[in-house]
Amino acid sequence: MEPSIVSLLLLFSLGASSSGYNLPTTRHVEEQPRHHLQQDILDFLNLIPFDDVQSLMQYYYHYDAQVESALDYVSSEDYTQIKLEIMNLSEVRSFRRYLDGIGFSVVHVWRELTKRFDVEEIFAEPDEAMRSLNLTTRGLNGLVDDILALLPQDEIILLFFDKLETSNDFSYFFEQVGSGEFENVLNMLQSSQQLRILLWRLQRHGFDIPGWIQQIQRYFSFSSF
């Protein structure tokens, strides 16, 4: 999977989270972020079992026809063109600029992900142990569900609330995500007809990005707190 699609997924996830979660009230922070937010994000990334996720994706690629077709499509010219059109949309550029301005660098997060995740291993031939797993695969949506099931949900949620209490930069970030300015930028993004068309073209190949966002929201719903 290429950085632009992951970046777009991150952007939509962050945008949806501000209205979908019942977040606790954060203390008001006067100072601008001091570049510690990236370390906060890394603390979350360090909770992800990347080896397990990689093995799961490898299994799906070799034993699920939809996943194989979708990941092979990523190397096509059509995908490359759609990717460029999405990232060049003024609404997407404005959204990324806003995130950069409040301390969240999609590029930095992607670089950290690539340090922890070997994409080439997904396409490697499965060994005997993997061939004997006999897992049930359910297409790309099933893969997203199964990846979420690997995550340490309780640890992630506890870290989230801890960061709100102990990290000025993290608290500042979520204050900004809940601001009227962010809402305006997000509304422009969600209202983009061209973006909807491009996402629909991706969805025809199994990349149901809005649907994945809903899956992620449901999994990390804080409504029980």
Coordinates of N, CA and C in Angstrom, one line a residue:
M1 N 0.8 -1.2 0.0 CA 0.0 0.0 0.0 C 0.9 1.2 0.0
E2 N 0.5 2.3 -0.7 CA 1.3 3.4 -0.9 C 1.0 4.5 0.1
P3 N 1.9 5.5 0.4 CA 1.7 6.4 1.4 C 0.5 7.3 1.2
S4 N 0.2 7.6 0.0 CA -0.9 8.6 -0.3 C -2.2 8.0 0.2
I5 N -2.5 6.7 0.0 CA -3.7 6.1 0.4 C -3.8 6.0 1.9
V6 N -2.7 5.7 2.5 CA -2.6 5.6 4.0 C -2.8 7.0 4.6
S7 N -2.2 8.0 3.9 CA -2.3 9.4 4.4 C -3.7 9.8 4.3
L8 N -4.4 9.5 3.2 CA -5.8 9.9 3.1 C -6.7 9.3 4.1
L9 N -6.4 8.0 4.4 CA -7.1 7.3 5.5 C -6.9 8.0 6.8
L10 N -5.7 8.4 7.1 CA -5.4 9.1 8.3 C -6.1 10.4 8.4
L11 N -6.2 11.1 7.3 CA -6.8 12.4 7.3 C -8.3 12.2 7.5
F12 N -9.0 11.3 6.9 CA -10.4 11.1 7.1 C -10.6 10.6 8.5
S13 N -9.8 9.7 9.0 CA -9.9 9.2 10.4 C -9.9 10.3 11.4
L14 N -8.9 11.2 11.3 CA -8.8 12.3 12.2 C -10.0 13.3 12.1
G15 N -10.5 13.5 10.9 CA -11.6 14.4 10.7 C -12.9 13.8 11.3
A16 N -13.1 12.5 11.1 CA -14.3 11.9 11.6 C -14.3 11.8 13.1
S17 N -13.1 11.6 13.7 CA -13.1 11.4 15.1 C -13.6 12.5 15.9
S18 N -13.4 13.8 15.4 CA -13.8 14.9 16.2 C -15.3 15.0 16.4
S19 N -16.1 14.4 15.5 CA -17.5 14.5 15.7 C -18.1 13.1 16.2
G20 N -17.3 12.1 16.1 CA -17.8 10.7 16.4 C -17.6 10.3 17.8
Y21 N -16.7 10.9 18.5 CA -16.3 10.4 19.9 C -16.8 11.4 20.9
N22 N -17.2 10.9 22.0 CA -17.5 11.7 23.2 C -16.2 11.9 24.0
L23 N -15.5 12.9 23.6 CA -14.2 13.2 24.2 C -14.3 13.9 25.5
P24 N -13.5 13.6 26.5 CA -13.5 14.4 27.7 C -13.1 15.8 27.4
T25 N -13.5 16.7 28.3 CA -13.1 18.1 28.1 C -11.6 18.2 28.5
T26 N -10.9 18.8 27.5 CA -9.4 19.0 27.7 C -9.2 20.4 28.3
R27 N -8.1 20.5 29.1 CA -7.8 21.7 29.7 C -7.3 22.7 28.6
H28 N -7.6 24.0 28.8 CA -7.2 24.9 27.7 C -5.7 25.1 27.8
V29 N -5.1 25.1 26.6 CA -3.6 25.2 26.5 C -3.3 26.5 25.7
E30 N -2.6 27.4 26.3 CA -2.4 28.7 25.6 C -1.2 28.6 24.6
E31 N -0.2 27.8 25.0 CA 1.0 27.8 24.1 C 0.8 27.0 22.8
Q32 N 1.5 27.3 21.8 CA 1.5 26.5 20.6 C 2.3 25.2 20.8
P33 N 2.0 24.2 20.0 CA 2.6 22.9 20.2 C 4.2 23.0 20.0
R34 N 4.9 22.3 20.9 CA 6.3 22.4 20.9 C 7.0 21.2 20.2
H35 N 6.4 20.7 19.2 CA 6.9 19.6 18.4 C 7.1 18.3 19.2
H36 N 6.3 18.1 20.3 CA 6.3 16.9 21.0 C 5.2 15.9 20.5
L37 N 4.3 16.5 19.7 CA 3.2 15.7 19.2 C 3.6 14.5 18.5
Q38 N 4.7 14.6 17.7 CA 5.2 13.5 16.9 C 5.6 12.3 17.8
Q39 N 6.2 12.6 18.9 CA 6.5 11.6 19.9 C 5.3 10.9 20.5
D40 N 4.3 11.7 20.7 CA 3.0 11.2 21.2 C 2.4 10.2 20.2
I41 N 2.5 10.6 18.9 CA 2.0 9.7 17.9 C 2.8 8.4 17.8
L42 N 4.1 8.5 18.0 CA 5.0 7.3 18.0 C 4.7 6.4 19.1
D43 N 4.3 6.9 20.3 CA 3.9 6.1 21.4 C 2.7 5.2 21.0
F44 N 1.8 5.8 20.3 CA 0.6 5.0 19.8 C 1.1 3.9 18.8
L45 N 1.9 4.3 17.8 CA 2.4 3.4 16.8 C 3.1 2.2 17.5
N46 N 3.8 2.5 18.6 CA 4.6 1.4 19.2 C 3.7 0.4 19.9
L47 N 2.4 0.6 20.0 CA 1.5 -0.4 20.5 C 1.0 -1.3 19.4
I48 N 1.2 -1.0 18.2 CA 0.7 -1.8 17.1 C 1.6 -3.0 16.9
P49 N 1.1 -4.2 16.8 CA 1.9 -5.4 16.6 C 2.1 -5.6 15.1
F50 N 3.1 -4.9 14.6 CA 3.3 -4.8 13.1 C 3.6 -6.2 12.5
D51 N 4.4 -7.0 13.2 CA 4.7 -8.3 12.7 C 3.4 -9.1 12.4
D52 N 2.5 -9.1 13.4 CA 1.3 -9.8 13.3 C 0.4 -9.3 12.1
V53 N 0.4 -7.9 12.0 CA -0.4 -7.3 11.0 C 0.2 -7.7 9.6
Q54 N 1.5 -7.6 9.5 CA 2.2 -8.0 8.3 C 1.9 -9.4 7.8
S55 N 1.9 -10.3 8.8 CA 1.6 -11.7 8.5 C 0.2 -11.9 8.1
L56 N -0.7 -11.2 8.7 CA -2.1 -11.3 8.4 C -2.4 -10.8 6.9
M57 N -1.8 -9.7 6.6 CA -1.9 -9.1 5.2 C -1.3 -10.1 4.2
Q58 N -0.2 -10.7 4.6 CA 0.5 -11.7 3.7 C -0.5 -12.8 3.4
Y59 N -1.1 -13.3 4.4 CA -2.1 -14.5 4.3 C -3.2 -14.0 3.4
Y60 N -3.8 -12.9 3.7 CA -4.9 -12.4 2.9 C -4.5 -12.2 1.4
Y61 N -3.4 -11.7 1.2 CA -2.9 -11.5 -0.2 C -2.9 -12.8 -1.0
H62 N -2.4 -13.8 -0.4 CA -2.2 -15.1 -1.1 C -3.5 -16.0 -1.1
Y63 N -4.4 -15.7 -0.2 CA -5.5 -16.6 -0.1 C -6.9 -15.9 -0.2
D64 N -6.9 -14.7 -0.5 CA -8.2 -13.9 -0.7 C -8.1 -13.2 -2.1
A65 N -8.9 -13.6 -3.0 CA -8.9 -13.1 -4.4 C -9.1 -11.6 -4.4
Q66 N -10.0 -11.0 -3.6 CA -10.3 -9.6 -3.6 C -9.1 -8.8 -3.1
V67 N -8.5 -9.3 -2.1 CA -7.3 -8.6 -1.5 C -6.2 -8.6 -2.5
E68 N -5.9 -9.8 -3.1 CA -4.9 -9.9 -4.1 C -5.1 -8.9 -5.3
S69 N -6.3 -8.9 -5.8 CA -6.6 -8.0 -6.9 C -6.4 -6.5 -6.5
A70 N -6.9 -6.2 -5.3 CA -6.8 -4.8 -4.9 C -5.4 -4.3 -4.7
L71 N -4.5 -5.2 -4.1 CA -3.2 -4.8 -3.8 C -2.4 -4.8 -5.1
D72 N -2.7 -5.7 -6.1 CA -2.1 -5.6 -7.4 C -2.5 -4.3 -8.1
Y73 N -3.7 -3.9 -7.9 CA -4.2 -2.7 -8.6 C -3.4 -1.4 -8.2
V74 N -2.8 -1.5 -7.0 CA -2.0 -0.3 -6.5 C -0.9 0.0 -7.4
S75 N -0.4 -1.0 -8.1 CA 0.8 -0.7 -9.0 C 0.3 -0.3 -10.4
S76 N -1.0 -0.1 -10.6 CA -1.5 0.2 -12.0 C -1.4 1.7 -12.2
E77 N -1.4 2.1 -13.5 CA -1.4 3.5 -13.9 C -2.7 4.2 -13.5
D78 N -3.8 3.5 -13.5 CA -5.1 4.1 -13.1 C -5.0 4.5 -11.6
Y79 N -4.5 3.6 -10.8 CA -4.4 3.9 -9.4 C -3.5 5.1 -9.2
T80 N -2.4 5.1 -9.9 CA -1.4 6.2 -9.7 C -2.1 7.6 -10.1
Q81 N -2.8 7.6 -11.2 CA -3.5 8.8 -11.6 C -4.5 9.3 -10.6
I82 N -5.3 8.3 -10.1 CA -6.3 8.7 -9.0 C -5.6 9.3 -7.8
K83 N -4.6 8.6 -7.4 CA -3.8 9.1 -6.2 C -3.3 10.5 -6.4
L84 N -2.8 10.8 -7.6 CA -2.3 12.2 -7.8 C -3.4 13.2 -7.8
E85 N -4.5 12.8 -8.4 CA -5.7 13.7 -8.5 C -6.2 14.0 -7.1
I86 N -6.3 13.0 -6.2 CA -6.8 13.2 -4.9 C -5.8 14.1 -4.1
M87 N -4.6 13.8 -4.1 CA -3.6 14.6 -3.4 C -3.4 16.0 -3.9
N88 N -3.8 16.3 -5.1 CA -3.7 17.6 -5.7 C -5.0 18.4 -5.6
L89 N -6.1 17.8 -5.0 CA -7.3 18.6 -4.8 C -7.0 19.7 -3.8
S90 N -7.6 20.9 -4.1 CA -7.3 22.0 -3.2 C -7.9 21.7 -1.7
E91 N -9.0 21.0 -1.7 CA -9.6 20.7 -0.3 C -8.6 19.7 0.5
V92 N -8.0 18.8 -0.2 CA -7.1 17.9 0.5 C -5.8 18.6 0.9
R93 N -5.3 19.5 0.0 CA -4.1 20.2 0.3 C -4.4 21.2 1.5
S94 N -5.6 21.8 1.6 CA -5.9 22.6 2.7 C -6.0 21.9 4.0
F95 N -6.6 20.6 3.9 CA -6.7 19.8 5.1 C -5.3 19.4 5.6
R96 N -4.5 19.0 4.7 CA -3.1 18.6 5.2 C -2.3 19.8 5.7
R97 N -2.5 21.0 5.1 CA -1.9 22.2 5.7 C -2.3 22.5 7.1
Y98 N -3.6 22.3 7.3 CA -4.2 22.6 8.6 C -3.6 21.6 9.6
L99 N -3.5 20.3 9.3 CA -2.9 19.3 10.2 C -1.4 19.6 10.5
D100 N -0.7 20.0 9.4 CA 0.7 20.4 9.6 C 0.8 21.6 10.5
G101 N -0.1 22.5 10.4 CA -0.1 23.7 11.2 C -0.3 23.5 12.7
I102 N -1.0 22.4 13.0 CA -1.3 22.1 14.4 C -0.4 21.0 14.9
G103 N 0.6 20.6 14.2 CA 1.7 19.8 14.6 C 1.6 18.3 14.2
F104 N 0.6 18.0 13.4 CA 0.5 16.6 12.9 C 1.0 16.5 11.5
S105 N 2.1 15.8 11.3 CA 2.7 15.6 10.0 C 2.4 14.2 9.5
V106 N 1.6 14.2 8.4 CA 1.2 12.9 7.8 C 2.5 12.3 7.2
V107 N 3.4 13.1 6.6 CA 4.6 12.6 6.1 C 5.5 11.9 7.1
H108 N 5.6 12.5 8.3 CA 6.4 12.0 9.3 C 5.8 10.7 9.8
V109 N 4.5 10.6 10.0 CA 3.9 9.4 10.4 C 4.1 8.3 9.4
W110 N 4.0 8.6 8.1 CA 4.2 7.6 7.1 C 5.6 7.0 7.2
R111 N 6.6 7.9 7.4 CA 8.0 7.5 7.4 C 8.2 6.6 8.6
E112 N 7.6 6.9 9.7 CA 7.7 6.0 10.9 C 7.0 4.6 10.6
L113 N 5.9 4.6 9.9 CA 5.3 3.4 9.6 C 6.2 2.5 8.7
T114 N 6.8 3.1 7.7 CA 7.7 2.3 6.8 C 8.9 1.7 7.5
K115 N 9.3 2.4 8.6 CA 10.4 1.8 9.4 C 10.0 0.5 10.1
R116 N 8.7 0.4 10.4 CA 8.2 -0.7 11.2 C 7.5 -1.8 10.4
F117 N 7.3 -1.5 9.1 CA 6.4 -2.4 8.3 C 7.1 -2.7 7.0
D118 N 7.4 -3.9 6.7 CA 8.0 -4.3 5.4 C 7.0 -4.7 4.4
V119 N 6.6 -3.8 3.5 CA 5.6 -4.1 2.6 C 5.9 -5.3 1.7
E120 N 7.2 -5.4 1.3 CA 7.6 -6.5 0.4 C 7.2 -7.9 1.0
E121 N 7.2 -8.0 2.3 CA 6.9 -9.3 2.9 C 5.5 -9.8 2.6
I122 N 4.6 -8.8 2.4 CA 3.2 -9.2 2.1 C 3.2 -10.1 0.8
F123 N 4.0 -9.8 -0.2 CA 4.0 -10.4 -1.4 C 4.9 -11.7 -1.5
A124 N 5.7 -11.9 -0.4 CA 6.5 -13.1 -0.4 C 5.7 -14.4 -0.3
E125 N 6.2 -15.5 -0.8 CA 5.5 -16.7 -0.8 C 5.3 -17.2 0.7
P126 N 4.1 -17.6 1.1 CA 4.0 -18.0 2.5 C 4.7 -19.3 2.8
D127 N 5.2 -19.4 4.0 CA 6.0 -20.6 4.4 C 5.0 -21.7 4.9
E128 N 5.5 -22.8 5.3 CA 4.7 -23.9 5.6 C 3.7 -23.6 6.8
A129 N 4.2 -22.9 7.8 CA 3.4 -22.5 9.0 C 2.2 -21.7 8.6
M130 N 2.4 -20.7 7.6 CA 1.3 -19.9 7.2 C 0.4 -20.7 6.4
R131 N 0.9 -21.5 5.5 CA 0.0 -22.3 4.7 C -1.0 -23.2 5.5
S132 N -0.5 -23.6 6.7 CA -1.3 -24.5 7.5 C -2.3 -23.8 8.4
L133 N -2.4 -22.5 8.3 CA -3.2 -21.7 9.2 C -4.7 -21.9 9.0
N134 N -5.1 -22.0 7.7 CA -6.5 -22.3 7.3 C -7.4 -21.2 7.9
L135 N -7.1 -19.9 7.7 CA -7.9 -18.9 8.2 C -9.1 -18.6 7.3
T136 N -10.1 -18.0 7.8 CA -11.3 -17.6 6.9 C -11.0 -16.1 6.5
T137 N -11.0 -15.9 5.2 CA -10.8 -14.5 4.8 C -12.1 -13.9 4.3
R138 N -12.2 -12.6 4.4 CA -13.5 -12.0 4.1 C -13.3 -10.7 3.3
G139 N -12.4 -10.7 2.3 CA -12.1 -9.5 1.5 C -11.4 -8.4 2.2
L140 N -11.4 -7.2 1.6 CA -10.7 -6.1 2.2 C -11.4 -5.6 3.5
N141 N -12.7 -5.6 3.5 CA -13.4 -5.2 4.7 C -13.1 -6.1 5.9
G142 N -13.0 -7.4 5.6 CA -12.7 -8.4 6.6 C -11.3 -8.3 7.0
L143 N -10.4 -7.9 6.1 CA -9.0 -7.7 6.5 C -8.9 -6.5 7.5
V144 N -9.6 -5.4 7.2 CA -9.6 -4.3 8.1 C -10.1 -4.7 9.5
D145 N -11.2 -5.5 9.5 CA -11.7 -6.0 10.8 C -10.7 -6.8 11.6
D146 N -10.0 -7.7 10.8 CA -9.1 -8.6 11.5 C -7.8 -7.9 11.9
I147 N -7.4 -6.8 11.2 CA -6.3 -6.0 11.7 C -6.7 -5.3 13.0
L148 N -7.9 -4.7 13.0 CA -8.4 -4.0 14.2 C -8.4 -5.0 15.4
A149 N -8.8 -6.2 15.1 CA -8.9 -7.2 16.2 C -7.5 -7.5 16.8
L150 N -6.4 -7.3 16.1 CA -5.1 -7.5 16.6 C -4.6 -6.4 17.5
L151 N -5.2 -5.2 17.4 CA -4.7 -4.1 18.2 C -5.1 -4.2 19.6
P152 N -4.2 -3.7 20.5 CA -4.5 -3.7 22.0 C -5.4 -2.6 22.3
Q153 N -6.7 -2.8 22.1 CA -7.6 -1.7 22.2 C -7.6 -1.0 23.6
D154 N -7.6 -1.8 24.7 CA -7.5 -1.2 26.0 C -6.3 -0.3 26.2
E155 N -5.2 -0.8 25.8 CA -3.9 -0.1 26.0 C -4.0 1.2 25.2
I156 N -4.5 1.2 24.0 CA -4.6 2.4 23.1 C -5.5 3.4 23.8
I157 N -6.6 3.0 24.2 CA -7.6 3.9 24.9 C -7.0 4.5 26.1
L158 N -6.3 3.7 26.9 CA -5.7 4.2 28.2 C -4.6 5.2 27.8
L159 N -3.8 4.9 26.8 CA -2.8 5.9 26.4 C -3.4 7.2 25.9
F160 N -4.5 7.1 25.2 CA -5.2 8.3 24.7 C -5.6 9.2 25.8
F161 N -6.2 8.7 26.9 CA -6.6 9.5 28.0 C -5.4 10.0 28.8
D162 N -4.4 9.2 28.9 CA -3.2 9.6 29.6 C -2.5 10.8 28.8
K163 N -2.5 10.7 27.5 CA -1.9 11.8 26.7 C -2.7 13.1 26.9
L164 N -4.0 13.0 26.9 CA -4.9 14.2 27.1 C -4.5 14.9 28.4
E165 N -4.2 14.1 29.5 CA -3.9 14.7 30.8 C -2.4 15.1 30.9
T166 N -1.5 14.5 30.2 CA -0.1 14.7 30.5 C 0.7 15.4 29.4
S167 N 0.1 15.5 28.2 CA 0.8 16.1 27.0 C 0.1 17.4 26.6
N168 N 0.8 18.5 26.7 CA 0.3 19.8 26.3 C 0.0 19.7 24.7
D169 N 1.0 19.1 24.0 CA 0.8 19.1 22.6 C -0.4 18.3 22.1
F170 N -0.5 17.1 22.7 CA -1.6 16.2 22.4 C -3.0 16.9 22.7
S171 N -3.0 17.5 23.9 CA -4.2 18.2 24.3 C -4.5 19.4 23.4
Y172 N -3.5 20.1 23.0 CA -3.7 21.2 22.1 C -4.2 20.7 20.7
F173 N -3.6 19.6 20.3 CA -4.1 19.1 19.0 C -5.6 18.8 19.0
F174 N -6.0 18.1 20.1 CA -7.5 17.8 20.1 C -8.4 19.0 20.3
E175 N -7.8 20.0 21.0 CA -8.6 21.2 21.0 C -8.8 21.8 19.7
Q176 N -7.7 21.8 18.9 CA -7.8 22.4 17.5 C -8.7 21.5 16.6
V177 N -8.7 20.2 16.8 CA -9.5 19.3 16.0 C -11.0 19.6 16.3
G178 N -11.3 20.1 17.5 CA -12.7 20.4 17.9 C -13.1 21.8 17.6
S179 N -12.2 22.6 16.9 CA -12.4 24.0 16.7 C -13.3 24.3 15.5
G180 N -13.9 25.5 15.5 CA -14.7 25.9 14.3 C -13.9 26.0 13.0
E181 N -12.7 26.4 13.1 CA -11.8 26.5 12.0 C -11.6 25.1 11.3
F182 N -11.3 24.1 12.2 CA -11.1 22.8 11.7 C -12.4 22.2 11.0
E183 N -13.6 22.5 11.7 CA -14.8 22.1 11.1 C -15.1 22.7 9.7
N184 N -14.7 23.9 9.5 CA -14.8 24.5 8.2 C -14.0 23.8 7.2
V185 N -12.7 23.5 7.5 CA -11.8 22.8 6.6 C -12.3 21.4 6.3
L186 N -12.8 20.8 7.3 CA -13.4 19.4 7.2 C -14.6 19.4 6.3
N187 N -15.5 20.4 6.5 CA -16.7 20.5 5.7 C -16.4 20.7 4.2
M188 N -15.4 21.5 4.0 CA -15.0 21.7 2.6 C -14.5 20.4 1.9
L189 N -13.7 19.6 2.7 CA -13.2 18.3 2.3 C -14.4 17.3 2.0
Q190 N -15.3 17.2 2.9 CA -16.4 16.3 2.8 C -17.4 16.7 1.7
S191 N -17.4 18.0 1.4 CA -18.3 18.5 0.4 C -17.8 18.4 -1.0
S192 N -16.5 18.0 -1.2 CA -15.9 18.0 -2.5 C -16.5 16.9 -3.4
Q193 N -17.2 17.4 -4.4 CA -17.8 16.4 -5.4 C -16.7 15.6 -6.1
Q194 N -15.6 16.3 -6.4 CA -14.5 15.6 -7.2 C -13.9 14.5 -6.3
L195 N -13.7 14.8 -5.0 CA -13.2 13.8 -4.1 C -14.1 12.6 -4.0
R196 N -15.4 12.8 -3.9 CA -16.4 11.7 -3.9 C -16.3 10.9 -5.1
I197 N -16.1 11.5 -6.3 CA -16.0 10.7 -7.5 C -14.7 9.9 -7.5
L198 N -13.6 10.4 -7.1 CA -12.4 9.7 -7.1 C -12.4 8.6 -6.0
L199 N -13.0 8.8 -4.9 CA -13.2 7.7 -3.9 C -14.1 6.6 -4.4
W200 N -15.1 7.0 -5.2 CA -16.0 6.0 -5.8 C -15.2 5.1 -6.8
R201 N -14.3 5.8 -7.5 CA -13.5 5.0 -8.5 C -12.6 4.0 -7.8
L202 N -12.1 4.4 -6.6 CA -11.3 3.5 -5.8 C -12.1 2.4 -5.2
Q203 N -13.3 2.7 -4.8 CA -14.2 1.7 -4.2 C -14.6 0.6 -5.2
R204 N -14.6 0.9 -6.5 CA -14.9 -0.1 -7.5 C -13.8 -1.2 -7.4
H205 N -12.6 -0.9 -6.9 CA -11.6 -1.9 -6.8 C -11.4 -2.4 -5.4
G206 N -12.4 -2.1 -4.5 CA -12.4 -2.7 -3.2 C -11.9 -1.7 -2.1
F207 N -11.4 -0.5 -2.5 CA -10.9 0.4 -1.5 C -12.1 1.3 -1.0
D208 N -12.8 0.8 -0.1 CA -14.0 1.5 0.5 C -13.5 2.3 1.7
I209 N -12.8 3.4 1.4 CA -12.2 4.2 2.4 C -13.2 4.8 3.4
P210 N -14.3 5.4 3.0 CA -15.3 5.8 4.0 C -15.8 4.7 4.9
G211 N -16.0 3.5 4.3 CA -16.4 2.4 5.1 C -15.4 2.0 6.1
W212 N -14.1 2.0 5.7 CA -13.1 1.7 6.6 C -13.0 2.6 7.8
I213 N -13.3 3.9 7.5 CA -13.3 4.9 8.6 C -14.4 4.6 9.6
Q214 N -15.6 4.2 9.1 CA -16.6 3.8 10.0 C -16.3 2.6 10.8
Q215 N -15.6 1.6 10.2 CA -15.1 0.4 11.0 C -14.2 0.9 12.1
I216 N -13.3 1.8 11.8 CA -12.3 2.2 12.8 C -13.0 3.0 13.9
Q217 N -14.0 3.8 13.5 CA -14.7 4.6 14.5 C -15.5 3.7 15.5
R218 N -16.1 2.7 14.9 CA -16.9 1.7 15.7 C -15.9 1.0 16.7
Y219 N -14.8 0.6 16.2 CA -13.8 -0.2 17.0 C -13.3 0.7 18.2
F220 N -13.0 2.0 17.9 CA -12.4 2.8 18.9 C -13.4 3.8 19.6
S221 N -14.7 3.4 19.5 CA -15.8 4.2 20.1 C -15.5 4.4 21.6
F222 N -15.6 5.6 22.1 CA -15.4 5.9 23.5 C -16.7 6.1 24.2
S223 N -17.8 5.7 23.6 CA -19.1 6.0 24.1 C -19.3 5.3 25.5
S224 N -18.6 4.3 25.8 CA -18.8 3.5 27.0 C -18.1 4.2 28.2
F225 N -17.3 5.2 27.9 CA -16.5 5.9 29.0 C -17.3 7.0 29.6

